[in-house]
């Protein structure tokens, strides 16, 4: 067992939860005093305006009193220059040279070494950005120090997912300046293990990925659930044998129980009957992803294992912004404790976690790190539909997607929103596209899908259409898009705004 090796130093691993939170706040005070306030122009002026004294942050309530940062702060006012530079820790070289720690380092190790250490810590040398479909992508900068941490969190990811340095890993995330690909890449480096990035569908199509699957014969796959599904399905269709797969680690989109079952059954068809499927959760502003650990089949997962030495995760009421009690659902808010480059404090992710945060030891791996429990859904997954002539309705697409993912008879699917007769003034139509196994009765499945969608959302799809696997792959944009298009909105642009009745969720 690779239990505690590098997960955290024993100091953190063995702390009672209350003491862990005290140490986190101590780290935060130090981080604010020595790194953020001197070097971040955004937070320097914000703390000065609000008269906030970092040394007064002693309790969770003090932390909760600090202002939050949201995506709109990073984007800046519409039409204006994006303020992303204001969030980068940018020390003034002269003042850095006068710091006692720098002087000491220069005395002990020479001036060149001291300068190199400072550049490693502060010079931005890498960036990722958010995928932002509705907004401009926001660049987020890393320094050498951040890349060291990306390899460290990558190693923890490998350990928590019970990988083995002798394993061969296939990283199927798309080549892009996004966290997912690079976290997986640096996981291979941090864990000192073979990891091949295929670049995903756009780099070599599903068939290129299937060929590599056959050649590499991997022990572990890392990537987005829908894309891995398409690759395994095409591999199974082609009669490929791939008998060593033991782990699948998912990221980049939701991974409900249904899709995990489907991935396991495809692996069984390929000749790998024993596969642990785990999800990760991460976002650009955390510069890290947190994994689940392997859980016995049928058991609830242990949730996303956090790194308490590198950041503080809070769960807050999305309306009031106040922290909720342990185990209560709410919005995920993140504060880094050891980042350089771009730094945001109390970042409001817009992601909702259904089971909140837990400080109990994990029931599966017994690690005593805080964990996020339950389903994650995005605030932006709630969409406005105009169901009848008069009013708009909020529909939670999370629920819709779970219905389709959870039905074992359904393979790939797509939900399409369009206007009746493509007329912008008409009502919205909901069309469900499905791929099902040949032996499955379509009438029965259509009836079941209608029944379940109505039970979950009080809506009924206007049409259900069946397609073969290849057609759905191309509808998903595999090979064209960075992310499979599972929900598409074909309503003409410029349709009039819909008056809203907030119900249905
Ligand atoms: Zn665990």
CSV table of C-alpha atoms and ligand atoms in Angstrom, one decimal:
chain,number,residue,atom,x,y,z
A,1,UNK,CA,0.0,0.0,0.0
A,2,UNK,CA,1.2,3.5,-0.8
A,3,UNK,CA,-0.6,4.9,2.0
A,4,UNK,CA,1.0,8.0,3.5
A,5,UNK,CA,4.2,8.2,1.6
A,6,UNK,CA,4.1,11.7,0.2
A,7,UNK,CA,0.5,12.6,0.7
A,8,UNK,CA,1.3,14.9,3.4
A,9,UNK,CA,4.0,15.1,6.0
A,10,UNK,CA,3.1,13.2,9.1
A,11,UNK,CA,2.6,16.5,10.8
A,12,UNK,CA,-0.5,17.2,8.7
A,13,UNK,CA,-1.7,13.7,8.3
A,14,UNK,CA,-2.0,13.1,12.0
A,15,UNK,CA,-3.5,16.3,13.1
A,16,UNK,CA,-7.0,16.4,14.6
A,17,UNK,CA,-9.3,18.4,12.3
A,18,UNK,CA,-9.5,21.5,14.6
A,19,UNK,CA,-5.7,21.7,14.8
A,20,UNK,CA,-5.5,21.2,11.0
A,21,UNK,CA,-7.7,24.2,10.4
A,22,UNK,CA,-5.6,26.3,12.9
A,23,UNK,CA,-2.4,25.4,11.0
A,24,UNK,CA,-4.1,26.3,7.7
A,25,UNK,CA,-5.0,29.8,9.1
A,26,UNK,CA,-1.4,30.2,10.4
A,27,UNK,CA,-0.2,29.4,6.9
A,28,UNK,CA,-2.7,31.8,5.4
A,29,UNK,CA,-1.5,34.7,7.6
A,30,UNK,CA,2.1,34.0,6.7
A,31,UNK,CA,1.2,33.7,2.9
A,32,UNK,CA,-0.8,37.0,3.0
A,33,UNK,CA,1.9,38.9,5.0
A,34,UNK,CA,5.0,37.7,3.0
A,35,UNK,CA,3.7,37.0,-0.5
A,36,UNK,CA,0.2,38.3,-1.4
A,37,UNK,CA,0.0,41.8,0.2
A,38,UNK,CA,3.5,42.9,-0.7
A,39,UNK,CA,3.3,41.6,-4.3
A,40,UNK,CA,-0.3,41.5,-5.5
A,41,UNK,CA,-1.6,44.9,-6.6
A,42,UNK,CA,-5.2,43.7,-6.5
A,43,UNK,CA,-5.2,42.5,-3.0
A,44,UNK,CA,-2.8,45.2,-1.7
A,45,UNK,CA,-5.4,47.9,-2.6
A,46,UNK,CA,-8.4,45.7,-1.6
A,47,UNK,CA,-7.1,45.0,1.9
A,48,UNK,CA,-6.0,48.6,2.4
A,49,UNK,CA,-9.4,49.9,1.3
A,50,UNK,CA,-11.3,47.5,3.6
A,51,UNK,CA,-8.8,48.0,6.4
A,52,UNK,CA,-8.1,44.2,6.7
A,53,UNK,CA,-5.2,43.1,9.0
A,54,UNK,CA,-4.0,39.7,7.9
A,55,UNK,CA,-2.6,38.9,11.4
A,56,UNK,CA,-6.2,39.2,12.8
A,57,UNK,CA,-7.4,36.1,10.8
A,58,UNK,CA,-7.6,33.6,13.7
A,59,UNK,CA,-10.8,31.7,13.1
A,60,UNK,CA,-13.0,30.3,10.3
A,61,UNK,CA,-15.3,33.2,11.0
A,62,UNK,CA,-12.4,35.7,10.4
A,63,UNK,CA,-11.7,33.9,7.1
A,64,UNK,CA,-15.4,34.1,6.2
A,65,UNK,CA,-15.3,37.9,6.7
A,66,UNK,CA,-12.7,38.3,4.0
A,67,UNK,CA,-14.0,39.4,0.6
A,68,UNK,CA,-14.5,36.8,-2.0
A,69,UNK,CA,-13.2,36.9,-5.6
A,70,UNK,CA,-15.3,35.8,-8.5
A,71,UNK,CA,-14.8,35.2,-12.2
A,72,UNK,CA,-16.2,38.7,-13.0
A,73,UNK,CA,-13.3,40.2,-10.9
A,74,UNK,CA,-10.9,38.3,-13.1
A,75,UNK,CA,-12.7,39.4,-16.3
A,76,UNK,CA,-12.9,43.0,-15.4
A,77,UNK,CA,-15.5,45.5,-16.7
A,78,UNK,CA,-16.9,44.7,-20.2
A,79,UNK,CA,-14.8,46.4,-22.9
A,80,UNK,CA,-12.0,47.2,-20.4
A,81,UNK,CA,-8.6,45.7,-20.2
A,82,UNK,CA,-8.7,42.4,-18.4
A,83,UNK,CA,-7.1,42.9,-14.9
A,84,UNK,CA,-5.6,39.4,-14.8
A,85,UNK,CA,-2.1,40.9,-14.3
A,86,UNK,CA,-3.2,42.6,-11.1
A,87,UNK,CA,-3.6,39.1,-9.6
A,88,UNK,CA,0.0,38.0,-10.4
A,89,UNK,CA,2.5,38.2,-7.5
A,90,UNK,CA,5.0,40.6,-9.0
A,91,UNK,CA,7.8,41.5,-6.5
A,92,UNK,CA,9.8,44.6,-7.1
A,93,UNK,CA,13.4,43.3,-7.4
A,94,UNK,CA,14.9,46.1,-5.3
A,95,UNK,CA,12.7,45.4,-2.3
A,96,UNK,CA,13.2,41.7,-2.7
A,97,UNK,CA,17.0,42.1,-2.6
A,98,UNK,CA,16.6,43.9,0.8
A,99,UNK,CA,14.7,41.1,2.4
A,100,UNK,CA,16.6,39.4,5.2
A,101,UNK,CA,15.8,35.9,3.7
A,102,UNK,CA,17.3,37.0,0.4
A,103,UNK,CA,20.4,38.5,2.0
A,104,UNK,CA,20.9,35.4,4.0
A,105,UNK,CA,20.5,33.2,1.0
A,106,UNK,CA,23.0,35.3,-1.0
A,107,UNK,CA,25.5,35.2,1.9
A,108,UNK,CA,25.2,31.4,2.2
A,109,UNK,CA,25.0,30.4,-1.4
A,110,UNK,CA,26.1,33.3,-3.5
A,111,UNK,CA,24.3,36.0,-5.3
A,112,UNK,CA,23.6,34.1,-8.6
A,113,UNK,CA,22.0,31.2,-6.7
A,114,UNK,CA,19.9,33.6,-4.7
A,115,UNK,CA,18.7,35.3,-7.9
A,116,UNK,CA,17.9,32.0,-9.6
A,117,UNK,CA,15.9,30.9,-6.6
A,118,UNK,CA,13.9,34.2,-6.7
A,119,UNK,CA,13.3,33.8,-10.4
A,120,UNK,CA,12.1,30.2,-9.9
A,121,UNK,CA,9.7,31.4,-7.3
A,122,UNK,CA,8.3,34.4,-9.1
A,123,UNK,CA,8.8,34.5,-12.8
A,124,UNK,CA,5.6,33.4,-14.7
A,125,UNK,CA,6.8,30.7,-17.2
A,126,UNK,CA,3.6,28.8,-17.9
A,127,UNK,CA,-0.2,29.4,-18.1
A,128,UNK,CA,-3.5,27.7,-18.4
A,129,UNK,CA,-6.8,29.3,-19.0
A,130,UNK,CA,-10.4,28.6,-18.3
A,131,UNK,CA,-12.4,26.9,-21.0
A,132,UNK,CA,-15.0,29.8,-20.8
A,133,UNK,CA,-17.7,29.1,-23.4
A,134,UNK,CA,-19.8,32.1,-22.4
A,135,UNK,CA,-16.9,34.4,-21.4
A,136,UNK,CA,-13.4,35.2,-22.6
A,137,UNK,CA,-10.8,32.7,-21.4
A,138,UNK,CA,-9.0,34.0,-18.3
A,139,UNK,CA,-5.2,33.4,-18.3
A,140,UNK,CA,-3.8,32.0,-15.1
A,141,UNK,CA,0.0,32.1,-14.6
A,142,UNK,CA,2.4,29.6,-13.1
A,143,UNK,CA,6.0,30.0,-11.9
A,144,UNK,CA,8.6,27.3,-11.4
A,145,UNK,CA,7.4,27.0,-7.8
A,146,UNK,CA,3.8,26.3,-9.0
A,147,UNK,CA,5.0,23.7,-11.5
A,148,UNK,CA,6.8,22.0,-8.6
A,149,UNK,CA,3.5,22.0,-6.8
A,150,UNK,CA,1.7,20.7,-9.9
A,151,UNK,CA,4.1,17.7,-9.9
A,152,UNK,CA,3.6,17.3,-6.1
A,153,UNK,CA,-0.2,17.3,-6.4
A,154,UNK,CA,0.2,15.0,-9.4
A,155,UNK,CA,2.1,12.5,-7.3
A,156,UNK,CA,-0.6,12.6,-4.6
A,157,UNK,CA,-3.2,12.1,-7.3
A,158,UNK,CA,-1.4,8.9,-8.4
A,159,UNK,CA,-0.9,7.7,-4.8
A,160,UNK,CA,-4.5,8.3,-3.8
A,161,UNK,CA,-5.8,6.5,-7.0
A,162,UNK,CA,-3.4,3.6,-6.1
A,163,UNK,CA,-1.4,3.8,-9.2
A,164,UNK,CA,2.1,2.2,-9.4
A,165,UNK,CA,5.2,3.7,-10.9
A,166,UNK,CA,5.6,0.4,-12.9
A,167,UNK,CA,2.2,1.1,-14.6
A,168,UNK,CA,1.9,2.5,-18.1
A,169,UNK,CA,-0.5,5.5,-18.2
A,170,UNK,CA,-2.4,6.9,-21.2
A,171,UNK,CA,-3.3,10.5,-20.8
A,172,UNK,CA,-6.3,11.1,-23.2
A,173,UNK,CA,-7.0,14.7,-22.2
A,174,UNK,CA,-6.8,17.1,-25.2
A,175,UNK,CA,-3.6,19.0,-25.8
A,176,UNK,CA,-4.7,22.5,-24.6
A,177,UNK,CA,-3.6,25.1,-22.1
A,178,UNK,CA,-6.1,23.7,-19.6
A,179,UNK,CA,-5.4,22.3,-16.2
A,180,UNK,CA,-6.6,18.7,-16.9
A,181,UNK,CA,-4.0,17.8,-19.5
A,182,UNK,CA,-1.1,19.4,-17.6
A,183,UNK,CA,-2.1,18.0,-14.2
A,184,UNK,CA,-2.1,14.5,-15.7
A,185,UNK,CA,1.2,15.2,-17.5
A,186,UNK,CA,2.9,16.5,-14.3
A,187,UNK,CA,1.4,13.6,-12.3
A,188,UNK,CA,3.5,11.3,-14.5
A,189,UNK,CA,6.6,13.4,-13.8
A,190,UNK,CA,5.9,13.7,-10.1
A,191,UNK,CA,5.3,10.0,-9.7
A,192,UNK,CA,8.2,9.2,-12.0
A,193,UNK,CA,6.1,6.9,-14.2
A,194,UNK,CA,5.5,6.3,-17.9
A,195,UNK,CA,2.7,8.6,-19.1
A,196,UNK,CA,1.9,9.1,-22.7
A,197,UNK,CA,-0.3,12.0,-23.7
A,198,UNK,CA,-2.3,11.2,-26.8
A,199,UNK,CA,-3.6,14.7,-27.2
A,200,UNK,CA,-7.2,13.4,-27.2
A,201,UNK,CA,-9.5,13.3,-30.2
A,202,UNK,CA,-8.5,16.5,-32.0
A,203,UNK,CA,-4.9,15.4,-32.2
A,204,UNK,CA,-5.4,11.9,-33.6
A,205,UNK,CA,-9.1,11.1,-33.7
A,206,UNK,CA,-10.7,8.2,-31.8
A,207,UNK,CA,-9.0,5.7,-34.2
A,208,UNK,CA,-5.5,7.1,-33.4
A,209,UNK,CA,-6.3,6.7,-29.7
A,210,UNK,CA,-7.6,3.2,-30.2
A,211,UNK,CA,-4.3,2.3,-32.0
A,212,UNK,CA,-2.2,3.7,-29.1
A,213,UNK,CA,-4.4,1.8,-26.7
A,214,UNK,CA,-3.5,-1.4,-28.6
A,215,UNK,CA,0.2,-0.5,-28.8
A,216,UNK,CA,0.8,0.8,-25.3
A,217,UNK,CA,-1.4,-1.8,-23.6
A,218,UNK,CA,-1.8,0.6,-20.6
A,219,UNK,CA,-2.5,-0.2,-17.0
A,220,UNK,CA,-4.3,3.1,-16.4
A,221,UNK,CA,-6.3,5.6,-18.5
A,222,UNK,CA,-6.7,9.3,-17.6
A,223,UNK,CA,-9.2,11.6,-19.5
A,224,UNK,CA,-12.7,12.8,-19.9
A,225,UNK,CA,-15.5,10.3,-19.4
A,226,UNK,CA,-17.3,10.8,-22.7
A,227,UNK,CA,-14.1,10.7,-24.8
A,228,UNK,CA,-12.8,7.6,-23.0
A,229,UNK,CA,-16.2,6.0,-23.6
A,230,UNK,CA,-16.0,6.6,-27.3
A,231,UNK,CA,-12.4,5.3,-27.5
A,232,UNK,CA,-13.3,2.1,-25.5
A,233,UNK,CA,-16.4,1.6,-27.5
A,234,UNK,CA,-14.6,1.8,-30.9
A,235,UNK,CA,-11.9,-0.5,-29.5
A,236,UNK,CA,-14.5,-3.0,-28.4
A,237,UNK,CA,-16.3,-2.8,-31.8
A,238,UNK,CA,-12.9,-3.5,-33.5
A,239,UNK,CA,-12.3,-6.6,-31.3
A,240,UNK,CA,-9.2,-5.1,-29.6
A,241,UNK,CA,-7.8,-6.9,-26.6
A,242,UNK,CA,-6.5,-4.8,-23.8
A,243,UNK,CA,-6.1,-6.9,-20.7
A,244,UNK,CA,-4.1,-4.8,-18.3
A,245,UNK,CA,-6.4,-1.9,-17.6
A,246,UNK,CA,-6.8,-1.5,-13.8
A,247,UNK,CA,-7.5,2.2,-13.2
A,248,UNK,CA,-9.5,4.8,-15.0
A,249,UNK,CA,-9.1,8.4,-13.7
A,250,UNK,CA,-11.7,10.9,-15.0
A,251,UNK,CA,-11.7,14.7,-15.1
A,252,UNK,CA,-12.9,17.6,-17.1
A,253,UNK,CA,-16.7,16.8,-16.8
A,254,UNK,CA,-19.1,15.1,-14.5
A,255,UNK,CA,-18.7,11.3,-13.9
A,256,UNK,CA,-21.9,9.9,-12.6
A,257,UNK,CA,-22.3,6.3,-11.5
A,258,UNK,CA,-23.9,5.3,-14.8
A,259,UNK,CA,-21.0,6.3,-17.0
A,260,UNK,CA,-18.5,4.6,-14.6
A,261,UNK,CA,-20.5,1.3,-14.9
A,262,UNK,CA,-20.5,1.7,-18.7
A,263,UNK,CA,-16.7,2.2,-18.8
A,264,UNK,CA,-16.2,-0.8,-16.6
A,265,UNK,CA,-18.3,-3.0,-18.8
A,266,UNK,CA,-16.5,-1.8,-21.9
A,267,UNK,CA,-13.2,-2.7,-20.2
A,268,UNK,CA,-14.5,-6.1,-19.4
A,269,UNK,CA,-15.3,-6.6,-23.2
A,270,UNK,CA,-11.7,-5.7,-23.9
A,271,UNK,CA,-10.5,-8.3,-21.5
A,272,UNK,CA,-9.9,-6.1,-18.3
A,273,UNK,CA,-12.6,-7.2,-15.8
A,274,UNK,CA,-11.2,-5.5,-12.7
A,275,UNK,CA,-11.1,-1.7,-13.1
A,276,UNK,CA,-11.3,1.0,-10.5
A,277,UNK,CA,-13.0,4.1,-12.0
A,278,UNK,CA,-12.3,7.3,-10.1
A,279,UNK,CA,-13.1,10.9,-10.7
A,280,UNK,CA,-11.1,14.1,-10.0
A,281,UNK,CA,-12.3,17.6,-9.4
A,282,UNK,CA,-10.2,20.6,-10.1
A,283,UNK,CA,-10.4,24.1,-11.7
A,284,UNK,CA,-8.0,26.6,-13.2
A,285,UNK,CA,-7.8,28.8,-10.1
A,286,UNK,CA,-6.8,26.0,-7.8
A,287,UNK,CA,-3.9,24.9,-10.1
A,288,UNK,CA,-4.6,21.4,-8.8
A,289,UNK,CA,-7.1,18.5,-9.1
A,290,UNK,CA,-8.3,16.4,-6.2
A,291,UNK,CA,-9.0,12.7,-6.6
A,292,UNK,CA,-11.3,10.1,-5.3
A,293,UNK,CA,-9.6,6.9,-4.0
A,294,UNK,CA,-10.7,3.4,-5.2
A,295,UNK,CA,-13.9,2.3,-3.6
A,296,UNK,CA,-15.4,-1.2,-3.6
A,297,UNK,CA,-18.0,-1.7,-6.4
A,298,UNK,CA,-21.4,-0.5,-5.3
A,299,UNK,CA,-20.1,1.5,-2.4
A,300,UNK,CA,-20.3,5.3,-2.2
A,301,UNK,CA,-17.0,6.9,-3.2
A,302,UNK,CA,-14.9,8.5,-0.5
A,303,UNK,CA,-15.2,11.9,-2.2
A,304,UNK,CA,-12.5,14.2,-3.4
A,305,UNK,CA,-9.4,14.1,-1.2
A,306,UNK,CA,-8.1,17.7,-0.6
A,307,UNK,CA,-4.6,18.9,0.1
A,308,UNK,CA,-5.0,20.9,3.3
A,309,UNK,CA,-1.3,22.1,3.3
A,310,UNK,CA,-1.8,23.8,-0.1
A,311,UNK,CA,-5.2,25.4,0.1
A,312,UNK,CA,-8.3,26.0,2.2
A,313,UNK,CA,-11.6,24.8,0.8
A,314,UNK,CA,-14.7,26.3,2.2
A,315,UNK,CA,-18.4,25.4,1.4
A,316,UNK,CA,-20.7,28.4,1.6
A,317,UNK,CA,-24.4,29.2,1.1
A,318,UNK,CA,-24.5,30.3,-2.6
A,319,UNK,CA,-27.0,33.1,-1.7
A,320,UNK,CA,-25.6,34.6,1.5
A,321,UNK,CA,-22.0,33.6,1.0
A,322,UNK,CA,-21.8,32.4,4.6
A,323,UNK,CA,-20.0,29.1,5.4
A,324,UNK,CA,-22.3,26.1,6.0
A,325,UNK,CA,-21.9,23.4,8.6
A,326,UNK,CA,-19.8,20.3,7.9
A,327,UNK,CA,-21.7,17.9,5.6
A,328,UNK,CA,-24.1,20.6,4.3
A,329,UNK,CA,-24.4,21.3,0.6
A,330,UNK,CA,-23.1,24.6,-0.8
A,331,UNK,CA,-20.8,26.4,-3.2
A,332,UNK,CA,-17.1,25.6,-3.2
A,333,UNK,CA,-14.8,28.5,-2.3
A,334,UNK,CA,-11.0,28.1,-2.6
A,335,UNK,CA,-8.0,30.0,-1.1
A,336,UNK,CA,-4.5,28.8,-2.0
A,337,UNK,CA,-1.8,28.7,0.7
A,338,UNK,CA,1.3,28.2,-1.4
A,339,UNK,CA,0.7,29.6,-4.9
A,340,UNK,CA,2.8,32.1,-6.8
A,341,UNK,CA,2.0,33.6,-10.2
A,342,UNK,CA,-1.7,34.2,-10.4
A,343,UNK,CA,-3.3,34.1,-7.0
A,344,UNK,CA,-7.0,34.6,-6.1
A,345,UNK,CA,-8.3,34.5,-2.6
A,346,UNK,CA,-11.6,33.0,-1.5
A,347,UNK,CA,-12.4,32.2,-5.1
A,348,UNK,CA,-16.1,31.5,-5.7
A,349,UNK,CA,-16.2,28.6,-8.1
A,350,UNK,CA,-19.9,28.5,-9.0
A,351,UNK,CA,-19.7,24.8,-8.3
A,352,UNK,CA,-22.2,23.3,-5.9
A,353,UNK,CA,-21.3,20.2,-3.9
A,354,UNK,CA,-24.2,18.2,-2.7
A,355,UNK,CA,-22.6,16.5,0.4
A,356,UNK,CA,-20.4,19.4,1.6
A,357,UNK,CA,-17.1,18.9,3.2
A,358,UNK,CA,-16.0,16.2,5.7
A,359,UNK,CA,-13.1,16.1,8.1
A,360,UNK,CA,-13.7,12.4,9.1
A,361,UNK,CA,-11.1,9.8,8.0
A,362,UNK,CA,-12.0,8.4,4.6
A,363,UNK,CA,-13.9,5.1,5.0
A,364,UNK,CA,-11.9,3.5,2.2
A,365,UNK,CA,-8.3,4.6,2.4
A,366,UNK,CA,-8.5,6.0,6.0
A,367,UNK,CA,-6.6,9.2,5.0
A,368,UNK,CA,-7.4,12.1,7.3
A,369,UNK,CA,-7.5,14.9,4.8
A,370,UNK,CA,-10.7,16.9,4.3
A,371,UNK,CA,-12.9,15.5,1.5
A,372,UNK,CA,-15.7,17.0,-0.7
A,373,UNK,CA,-18.6,14.6,-0.7
A,374,UNK,CA,-21.4,14.0,-3.3
A,375,UNK,CA,-22.2,15.4,-6.7
A,376,UNK,CA,-20.8,18.5,-8.1
A,377,UNK,CA,-23.0,20.6,-10.3
A,378,UNK,CA,-22.4,23.9,-11.9
A,379,UNK,CA,-24.6,26.9,-11.4
A,380,UNK,CA,-24.4,27.4,-15.2
A,381,UNK,CA,-26.0,24.0,-15.8
A,382,UNK,CA,-29.3,25.5,-14.9
A,383,UNK,CA,-30.7,26.9,-18.2
A,384,UNK,CA,-33.7,28.9,-19.2
A,385,UNK,CA,-36.2,27.3,-21.5
A,386,UNK,CA,-39.4,28.7,-22.9
A,387,UNK,CA,-41.7,25.8,-22.6
A,388,UNK,CA,-44.9,27.5,-23.5
A,389,UNK,CA,-45.9,30.8,-25.1
A,390,UNK,CA,-46.0,32.8,-21.9
A,391,UNK,CA,-43.2,32.0,-19.5
A,392,UNK,CA,-39.6,30.9,-19.1
A,393,UNK,CA,-38.7,28.0,-16.9
A,394,UNK,CA,-35.4,27.2,-15.1
A,395,UNK,CA,-34.4,23.6,-16.0
A,396,UNK,CA,-31.6,21.9,-14.1
A,397,UNK,CA,-29.7,20.1,-16.8
A,398,UNK,CA,-27.7,18.2,-14.2
A,399,UNK,CA,-30.8,16.2,-13.5
A,400,UNK,CA,-31.5,15.5,-17.1
A,401,UNK,CA,-27.9,14.4,-17.8
A,402,UNK,CA,-27.9,12.1,-14.7
A,403,UNK,CA,-31.1,10.4,-16.0
A,404,UNK,CA,-29.4,9.5,-19.3
A,405,UNK,CA,-26.1,8.6,-17.8
A,406,UNK,CA,-27.7,6.3,-15.2
A,407,UNK,CA,-29.6,4.1,-17.8
A,408,UNK,CA,-27.4,1.2,-18.6
A,409,UNK,CA,-29.2,0.5,-21.9
A,410,UNK,CA,-28.1,3.9,-23.2
A,411,UNK,CA,-24.6,4.4,-24.7
A,412,UNK,CA,-23.8,7.9,-25.8
A,413,UNK,CA,-26.4,10.6,-25.8
A,414,UNK,CA,-26.9,14.2,-26.7
A,415,UNK,CA,-29.6,16.7,-25.6
A,416,UNK,CA,-30.5,19.4,-28.2
A,417,UNK,CA,-32.4,22.6,-27.5
A,418,UNK,CA,-34.0,24.2,-30.6
A,419,UNK,CA,-36.8,26.5,-31.6
A,420,UNK,CA,-40.0,25.1,-33.1
A,421,UNK,CA,-39.7,25.7,-36.8
A,422,UNK,CA,-36.4,27.5,-36.1
A,423,UNK,CA,-38.6,30.6,-35.4
A,424,UNK,CA,-37.0,32.8,-32.7
A,425,UNK,CA,-40.5,33.7,-31.4
A,426,UNK,CA,-41.6,30.2,-31.0
A,427,UNK,CA,-41.3,27.8,-28.0
A,428,UNK,CA,-38.2,25.8,-27.2
A,429,UNK,CA,-38.1,22.2,-28.1
A,430,UNK,CA,-36.1,19.5,-26.3
A,431,UNK,CA,-34.8,16.7,-28.5
A,432,UNK,CA,-32.9,13.7,-27.0
A,433,UNK,CA,-30.5,11.8,-29.3
A,434,UNK,CA,-29.6,8.3,-28.2
A,435,UNK,CA,-27.3,5.4,-29.1
A,436,UNK,CA,-28.5,2.1,-27.7
A,437,UNK,CA,-27.3,-1.5,-28.2
A,438,UNK,CA,-28.9,-3.3,-31.1
A,439,UNK,CA,-30.7,-5.8,-28.9
A,440,UNK,CA,-32.5,-3.1,-26.9
A,441,UNK,CA,-36.2,-2.3,-27.8
A,442,UNK,CA,-36.3,1.4,-28.9
A,443,UNK,CA,-40.0,1.9,-28.0
A,444,UNK,CA,-39.5,0.7,-24.5
A,445,UNK,CA,-36.3,2.9,-24.0
A,446,UNK,CA,-38.1,6.0,-25.4
A,447,UNK,CA,-41.0,5.4,-23.0
A,448,UNK,CA,-38.6,4.9,-20.1
A,449,UNK,CA,-36.5,8.0,-21.0
A,450,UNK,CA,-39.7,10.1,-21.1
A,451,UNK,CA,-41.0,8.8,-17.8
A,452,UNK,CA,-37.7,9.4,-16.0
A,453,UNK,CA,-37.1,12.8,-17.4
A,454,UNK,CA,-40.6,13.9,-16.4
A,455,UNK,CA,-40.0,12.5,-12.9
A,456,UNK,CA,-36.7,14.4,-12.5
A,457,UNK,CA,-37.6,17.7,-14.2
A,458,UNK,CA,-41.4,17.8,-14.8
A,459,UNK,CA,-40.5,18.3,-18.5
A,460,UNK,CA,-41.2,15.9,-21.4
A,461,UNK,CA,-38.8,15.7,-24.3
A,462,UNK,CA,-40.5,16.8,-27.6
A,463,UNK,CA,-38.7,14.1,-29.6
A,464,UNK,CA,-36.4,11.1,-29.0
A,465,UNK,CA,-34.2,10.0,-31.9
A,466,UNK,CA,-31.9,7.0,-32.3
A,467,UNK,CA,-28.5,7.0,-34.0
A,468,UNK,CA,-25.6,4.6,-34.5
A,469,UNK,CA,-22.4,5.0,-32.4
A,470,UNK,CA,-20.5,6.7,-35.3
A,471,UNK,CA,-23.2,9.3,-35.8
A,472,UNK,CA,-23.2,10.2,-32.2
A,473,UNK,CA,-19.5,10.4,-32.1
A,474,UNK,CA,-19.6,13.0,-34.9
A,475,UNK,CA,-22.6,14.8,-33.3
A,476,UNK,CA,-20.4,15.1,-30.2
A,477,UNK,CA,-17.7,16.7,-32.3
A,478,UNK,CA,-15.1,14.0,-31.4
A,479,UNK,CA,-12.0,15.0,-33.3
A,480,UNK,CA,-13.3,18.6,-33.8
A,481,UNK,CA,-14.1,19.9,-30.4
A,482,UNK,CA,-12.0,20.0,-27.2
A,483,UNK,CA,-14.9,18.7,-25.2
A,484,UNK,CA,-17.7,16.4,-26.3
A,485,UNK,CA,-20.8,18.4,-27.1
A,486,UNK,CA,-23.4,16.6,-24.9
A,487,UNK,CA,-25.8,19.5,-24.6
A,488,UNK,CA,-26.2,21.6,-27.7
A,489,UNK,CA,-28.2,24.8,-28.0
A,490,UNK,CA,-29.4,25.3,-31.6
A,491,UNK,CA,-31.7,28.2,-30.8
A,492,UNK,CA,-31.1,31.1,-33.2
A,493,UNK,CA,-29.1,33.9,-31.6
A,494,UNK,CA,-31.0,37.1,-30.8
A,495,UNK,CA,-34.2,35.3,-29.6
A,496,UNK,CA,-36.0,37.6,-27.2
A,497,UNK,CA,-35.3,37.3,-23.5
A,498,UNK,CA,-37.7,35.1,-21.6
A,499,UNK,CA,-39.6,36.3,-18.5
A,500,UNK,CA,-38.6,33.9,-15.8
A,501,UNK,CA,-40.6,31.8,-13.3
A,502,UNK,CA,-38.1,30.3,-10.9
A,503,UNK,CA,-39.3,26.8,-10.2
A,504,UNK,CA,-38.4,23.2,-11.2
A,505,UNK,CA,-35.4,22.6,-9.0
B,1,LIG,ZN1,-10.0,7.7,0.5
